[in-house]
Amino acid sequence: MKYLIQCCFIGLLSFSAQKATAQNMANGKKIYETRCLVCHQADGGGVPNMNAPLDGASNVVGNDIARLVKIIRNGYNERVALDGYYYSNAMTANPDLKDADIADVLSYIRNSWTNKASKITLAQVQKVKKK
Ligand code: HEC
């Protein structure tokens, strides 16, 4: 009986963790479709010479999470080579996006198309100071 209770408890815990992940991905997708898709496209491929691709981009699946958070919050117009290419458009800032939404949209782009990288948590976003 004791084991049965333990087992159910663990089962419930992992179920709620999975559910949270699915919710985060669904929210991330919604944000992507309303704010990012116009430039980065539905397939994450971007627009050659204009808007950087997110699918297969080494920075997107990389470990510099603070850089990614700042790009979403503040926009991006650095004109540095990204995986060897330059992009002429300027990414708009998202000052009104909540930290939880930034975590979700980053989790979404890091785990869509061919990308497979760690999810981003609210705590990771909160650690990055606003400018
Ligand atoms: C107005 C078009 C536009 C919109 C909207 C936009 N981006 Fe961008 N994004 C760009 C451009 C252009 C670059 C590259 C800028 C540069 O090279 O200076 C970029 C760069 C990036 C990068 C860095 C890629 C790398 O390889 O380092 C990430 C991550 C990113 N965008 C994510 C997003 C997300 C997520 C959203 C939605 C919240 C979004 N972008 C909305 C145009 C846009």
PDB file of C-alpha atoms and ligand atoms in Angstrom:
ATOM      1  CA  MET A   1       0.000   0.000   0.000  1.00  0.00           C
ATOM      2  CA  LYS A   2       2.805   2.368   0.942  1.00  0.00           C
ATOM      3  CA  TYR A   3       4.533   1.698  -2.376  1.00  0.00           C
ATOM      4  CA  LEU A   4       1.330   2.185  -4.272  1.00  0.00           C
ATOM      5  CA  ILE A   5       0.873   5.629  -2.733  1.00  0.00           C
ATOM      6  CA  GLN A   6       4.494   6.568  -3.450  1.00  0.00           C
ATOM      7  CA  CYS A   7       4.173   5.383  -6.982  1.00  0.00           C
ATOM      8  CA  CYS A   8       1.010   7.397  -7.603  1.00  0.00           C
ATOM      9  CA  PHE A   9       2.594  10.491  -6.138  1.00  0.00           C
ATOM     10  CA  ILE A  10       5.638  10.258  -8.395  1.00  0.00           C
ATOM     11  CA  GLY A  11       3.354   9.547 -11.344  1.00  0.00           C
ATOM     12  CA  LEU A  12       1.341  12.680 -10.588  1.00  0.00           C
ATOM     13  CA  LEU A  13       4.468  14.802 -10.216  1.00  0.00           C
ATOM     14  CA  SER A  14       5.900  13.772 -13.558  1.00  0.00           C
ATOM     15  CA  PHE A  15       2.505  14.217 -15.175  1.00  0.00           C
ATOM     16  CA  SER A  16       2.264  17.832 -14.007  1.00  0.00           C
ATOM     17  CA  ALA A  17       5.861  18.527 -15.155  1.00  0.00           C
ATOM     18  CA  GLN A  18       5.004  17.219 -18.602  1.00  0.00           C
ATOM     19  CA  LYS A  19       1.842  19.231 -18.694  1.00  0.00           C
ATOM     20  CA  ALA A  20       3.720  22.422 -17.820  1.00  0.00           C
ATOM     21  CA  THR A  21       6.154  21.748 -20.655  1.00  0.00           C
ATOM     22  CA  ALA A  22       3.362  21.276 -23.178  1.00  0.00           C
ATOM     23  CA  GLN A  23       1.742  24.494 -21.953  1.00  0.00           C
ATOM     24  CA  ASN A  24       5.032  26.375 -22.212  1.00  0.00           C
ATOM     25  CA  MET A  25       5.529  25.152 -25.776  1.00  0.00           C
ATOM     26  CA  ALA A  26       1.947  26.085 -26.722  1.00  0.00           C
ATOM     27  CA  ASN A  27       2.381  29.582 -25.278  1.00  0.00           C
ATOM     28  CA  GLY A  28       5.787  29.919 -26.969  1.00  0.00           C
ATOM     29  CA  LYS A  29       4.264  28.934 -30.298  1.00  0.00           C
ATOM     30  CA  LYS A  30       1.500  31.514 -29.914  1.00  0.00           C
ATOM     31  CA  ILE A  31       4.060  34.249 -29.177  1.00  0.00           C
ATOM     32  CA  TYR A  32       6.238  33.100 -32.085  1.00  0.00           C
ATOM     33  CA  GLU A  33       3.299  33.244 -34.480  1.00  0.00           C
ATOM     34  CA  THR A  34       2.206  36.727 -33.415  1.00  0.00           C
ATOM     35  CA  ARG A  35       5.624  38.402 -32.983  1.00  0.00           C
ATOM     36  CA  CYS A  36       8.398  36.524 -34.750  1.00  0.00           C
ATOM     37  CA  LEU A  37       7.003  34.570 -37.687  1.00  0.00           C
ATOM     38  CA  VAL A  38       6.653  37.639 -39.919  1.00  0.00           C
ATOM     39  CA  CYS A  39      10.463  37.906 -40.073  1.00  0.00           C
ATOM     40  CA  HIS A  40      11.812  34.475 -39.113  1.00  0.00           C
ATOM     41  CA  GLN A  41       9.118  32.573 -41.100  1.00  0.00           C
ATOM     42  CA  ALA A  42       6.980  29.553 -40.176  1.00  0.00           C
ATOM     43  CA  ASP A  43       9.829  27.116 -40.844  1.00  0.00           C
ATOM     44  CA  GLY A  44      12.335  29.190 -38.828  1.00  0.00           C
ATOM     45  CA  GLY A  45      14.382  29.619 -41.989  1.00  0.00           C
ATOM     46  CA  GLY A  46      14.444  33.434 -41.969  1.00  0.00           C
ATOM     47  CA  VAL A  47      14.902  35.388 -45.202  1.00  0.00           C
ATOM     48  CA  PRO A  48      18.320  35.236 -46.904  1.00  0.00           C
ATOM     49  CA  ASN A  49      20.416  38.386 -46.336  1.00  0.00           C
ATOM     50  CA  MET A  50      17.532  39.989 -44.486  1.00  0.00           C
ATOM     51  CA  ASN A  51      16.285  38.055 -41.423  1.00  0.00           C
ATOM     52  CA  ALA A  52      18.491  35.528 -39.629  1.00  0.00           C
ATOM     53  CA  PRO A  53      17.325  31.888 -39.592  1.00  0.00           C
ATOM     54  CA  LEU A  54      16.533  30.375 -36.183  1.00  0.00           C
ATOM     55  CA  ASP A  55      16.407  26.754 -37.348  1.00  0.00           C
ATOM     56  CA  GLY A  56      19.892  25.276 -37.139  1.00  0.00           C
ATOM     57  CA  ALA A  57      21.410  28.525 -35.804  1.00  0.00           C
ATOM     58  CA  SER A  58      24.269  27.737 -33.444  1.00  0.00           C
ATOM     59  CA  ASN A  59      23.471  30.680 -31.130  1.00  0.00           C
ATOM     60  CA  VAL A  60      19.815  29.680 -30.802  1.00  0.00           C
ATOM     61  CA  VAL A  61      20.646  26.199 -29.508  1.00  0.00           C
ATOM     62  CA  GLY A  62      23.808  27.401 -27.705  1.00  0.00           C
ATOM     63  CA  ASN A  63      24.524  28.101 -24.057  1.00  0.00           C
ATOM     64  CA  ASP A  64      24.595  31.914 -23.994  1.00  0.00           C
ATOM     65  CA  ILE A  65      21.110  32.254 -22.559  1.00  0.00           C
ATOM     66  CA  ALA A  66      21.665  35.846 -21.336  1.00  0.00           C
ATOM     67  CA  ARG A  67      22.394  36.945 -24.920  1.00  0.00           C
ATOM     68  CA  LEU A  68      19.187  35.326 -26.174  1.00  0.00           C
ATOM     69  CA  VAL A  69      17.083  36.955 -23.430  1.00  0.00           C
ATOM     70  CA  LYS A  70      18.557  40.401 -24.225  1.00  0.00           C
ATOM     71  CA  ILE A  71      17.885  39.958 -27.958  1.00  0.00           C
ATOM     72  CA  ILE A  72      14.186  39.270 -27.292  1.00  0.00           C
ATOM     73  CA  ARG A  73      13.829  42.151 -24.810  1.00  0.00           C
ATOM     74  CA  ASN A  74      15.897  44.813 -26.547  1.00  0.00           C
ATOM     75  CA  GLY A  75      15.800  43.790 -30.193  1.00  0.00           C
ATOM     76  CA  TYR A  76      18.939  43.180 -32.215  1.00  0.00           C
ATOM     77  CA  ASN A  77      20.794  45.167 -34.856  1.00  0.00           C
ATOM     78  CA  GLU A  78      24.447  44.277 -34.395  1.00  0.00           C
ATOM     79  CA  ARG A  79      25.325  43.424 -37.987  1.00  0.00           C
ATOM     80  CA  VAL A  80      27.829  40.800 -36.930  1.00  0.00           C
ATOM     81  CA  ALA A  81      28.222  37.520 -38.824  1.00  0.00           C
ATOM     82  CA  LEU A  82      25.778  34.857 -37.595  1.00  0.00           C
ATOM     83  CA  ASP A  83      27.039  31.433 -38.674  1.00  0.00           C
ATOM     84  CA  GLY A  84      28.949  33.234 -41.424  1.00  0.00           C
ATOM     85  CA  TYR A  85      26.161  35.422 -42.865  1.00  0.00           C
ATOM     86  CA  TYR A  86      24.981  39.019 -42.392  1.00  0.00           C
ATOM     87  CA  TYR A  87      21.375  40.253 -42.172  1.00  0.00           C
ATOM     88  CA  SER A  88      20.222  43.713 -43.177  1.00  0.00           C
ATOM     89  CA  ASN A  89      16.954  43.989 -41.219  1.00  0.00           C
ATOM     90  CA  ALA A  90      16.744  45.231 -37.617  1.00  0.00           C
ATOM     91  CA  MET A  91      14.943  43.065 -35.072  1.00  0.00           C
ATOM     92  CA  THR A  92      12.328  44.972 -33.082  1.00  0.00           C
ATOM     93  CA  ALA A  93      12.363  45.020 -29.253  1.00  0.00           C
ATOM     94  CA  ASN A  94       9.662  43.368 -27.100  1.00  0.00           C
ATOM     95  CA  PRO A  95       9.667  45.512 -23.925  1.00  0.00           C
ATOM     96  CA  ASP A  96       6.120  44.447 -23.027  1.00  0.00           C
ATOM     97  CA  LEU A  97       6.806  40.678 -23.014  1.00  0.00           C
ATOM     98  CA  LYS A  98       6.714  39.120 -19.531  1.00  0.00           C
ATOM     99  CA  ASP A  99       9.744  37.126 -18.364  1.00  0.00           C
ATOM    100  CA  ALA A 100       7.625  33.924 -18.402  1.00  0.00           C
ATOM    101  CA  ASP A 101       6.686  34.615 -22.032  1.00  0.00           C
ATOM    102  CA  ILE A 102      10.341  35.176 -22.964  1.00  0.00           C
ATOM    103  CA  ALA A 103      11.182  31.807 -21.371  1.00  0.00           C
ATOM    104  CA  ASP A 104       8.386  30.128 -23.359  1.00  0.00           C
ATOM    105  CA  VAL A 105       9.260  31.644 -26.741  1.00  0.00           C
ATOM    106  CA  LEU A 106      12.951  30.760 -26.220  1.00  0.00           C
ATOM    107  CA  SER A 107      11.995  27.192 -25.251  1.00  0.00           C
ATOM    108  CA  TYR A 108       9.873  27.077 -28.382  1.00  0.00           C
ATOM    109  CA  ILE A 109      12.587  28.221 -30.827  1.00  0.00           C
ATOM    110  CA  ARG A 110      15.178  25.965 -29.152  1.00  0.00           C
ATOM    111  CA  ASN A 111      12.888  22.944 -29.646  1.00  0.00           C
ATOM    112  CA  SER A 112      11.218  23.520 -33.012  1.00  0.00           C
ATOM    113  CA  TRP A 113      12.103  22.472 -36.564  1.00  0.00           C
ATOM    114  CA  THR A 114      15.438  20.611 -36.291  1.00  0.00           C
ATOM    115  CA  ASN A 115      16.463  22.374 -33.038  1.00  0.00           C
ATOM    116  CA  LYS A 116      16.808  20.309 -29.864  1.00  0.00           C
ATOM    117  CA  ALA A 117      18.186  22.165 -26.851  1.00  0.00           C
ATOM    118  CA  SER A 118      17.364  22.637 -23.172  1.00  0.00           C
ATOM    119  CA  LYS A 119      14.167  24.418 -22.195  1.00  0.00           C
ATOM    120  CA  ILE A 120      14.541  27.915 -20.733  1.00  0.00           C
ATOM    121  CA  THR A 121      13.020  28.513 -17.287  1.00  0.00           C
ATOM    122  CA  LEU A 122      11.506  31.654 -15.801  1.00  0.00           C
ATOM    123  CA  ALA A 123      14.391  31.753 -13.273  1.00  0.00           C
ATOM    124  CA  GLN A 124      16.961  31.826 -16.096  1.00  0.00           C
ATOM    125  CA  VAL A 125      15.216  34.831 -17.672  1.00  0.00           C
ATOM    126  CA  GLN A 126      14.813  36.645 -14.334  1.00  0.00           C
ATOM    127  CA  LYS A 127      18.579  36.379 -13.723  1.00  0.00           C
ATOM    128  CA  VAL A 128      19.276  38.572 -16.764  1.00  0.00           C
ATOM    129  CA  LYS A 129      19.135  42.223 -15.701  1.00  0.00           C
ATOM    130  CA  LYS A 130      16.975  44.599 -17.693  1.00  0.00           C
ATOM    131  CA  LYS A 131      18.942  47.449 -19.256  1.00  0.00           C
TER     132      LYS A 131
HETATM  133  C1  HEC B   1      11.378  42.849 -37.868  1.00  0.00           C
HETATM  134  C2  HEC B   1      11.858  41.477 -38.084  1.00  0.00           C
HETATM  135  C3  HEC B   1      12.103  40.610 -36.865  1.00  0.00           C
HETATM  136  C4  HEC B   1      11.204  40.247 -35.895  1.00  0.00           C
HETATM  137  C5  HEC B   1       9.742  40.659 -35.746  1.00  0.00           C
HETATM  138  C6  HEC B   1      11.925  39.354 -35.003  1.00  0.00           C
HETATM  139  N1  HEC B   1      13.204  39.200 -35.435  1.00  0.00           N
HETATM  140 FE1  HEC B   1      14.679  38.061 -34.557  1.00  0.00          FE
HETATM  141  N2  HEC B   1      16.056  38.801 -35.835  1.00  0.00           N
HETATM  142  C7  HEC B   1      15.784  39.617 -36.913  1.00  0.00           C
HETATM  143  C8  HEC B   1      17.031  39.993 -37.576  1.00  0.00           C
HETATM  144  C9  HEC B   1      17.160  40.891 -38.793  1.00  0.00           C
HETATM  145  C10 HEC B   1      18.080  39.374 -36.832  1.00  0.00           C
HETATM  146  C11 HEC B   1      19.594  39.552 -37.083  1.00  0.00           C
HETATM  147  C12 HEC B   1      20.006  40.983 -36.722  1.00  0.00           C
HETATM  148  C13 HEC B   1      21.455  41.294 -36.981  1.00  0.00           C
HETATM  149  O1  HEC B   1      22.154  40.490 -37.601  1.00  0.00           O
HETATM  150  O2  HEC B   1      21.921  42.363 -36.536  1.00  0.00           O
HETATM  151  C14 HEC B   1      17.420  38.621 -35.769  1.00  0.00           C
HETATM  152  C15 HEC B   1      18.079  37.845 -34.838  1.00  0.00           C
HETATM  153  C16 HEC B   1      17.472  37.013 -33.929  1.00  0.00           C
HETATM  154  C17 HEC B   1      18.156  36.088 -33.059  1.00  0.00           C
HETATM  155  C18 HEC B   1      19.671  35.838 -33.002  1.00  0.00           C
HETATM  156  C19 HEC B   1      20.014  34.739 -33.992  1.00  0.00           C
HETATM  157  C20 HEC B   1      21.480  34.313 -33.916  1.00  0.00           C
HETATM  158  O3  HEC B   1      21.869  33.452 -34.741  1.00  0.00           O
HETATM  159  O4  HEC B   1      22.226  34.807 -33.086  1.00  0.00           O
HETATM  160  C21 HEC B   1      17.207  35.463 -32.305  1.00  0.00           C
HETATM  161  C22 HEC B   1      17.417  34.421 -31.228  1.00  0.00           C
HETATM  162  C23 HEC B   1      15.919  35.998 -32.706  1.00  0.00           C
HETATM  163  N3  HEC B   1      16.113  36.934 -33.696  1.00  0.00           N
HETATM  164  C24 HEC B   1      14.694  35.600 -32.191  1.00  0.00           C
HETATM  165  C25 HEC B   1      13.497  36.261 -32.416  1.00  0.00           C
HETATM  166  C26 HEC B   1      12.260  35.984 -31.710  1.00  0.00           C
HETATM  167  C27 HEC B   1      12.067  34.878 -30.691  1.00  0.00           C
HETATM  168  C28 HEC B   1      11.341  36.898 -32.148  1.00  0.00           C
HETATM  169  C29 HEC B   1       9.919  37.082 -31.656  1.00  0.00           C
HETATM  170  C30 HEC B   1       9.768  37.397 -30.236  1.00  0.00           C
HETATM  171  C31 HEC B   1      11.988  37.716 -33.162  1.00  0.00           C
HETATM  172  N4  HEC B   1      13.287  37.293 -33.288  1.00  0.00           N
HETATM  173  C32 HEC B   1      11.360  38.735 -33.893  1.00  0.00           C
HETATM  174  C33 HEC B   1      14.525  40.060 -37.321  1.00  0.00           C
HETATM  175  C34 HEC B   1      13.360  39.945 -36.567  1.00  0.00           C
END
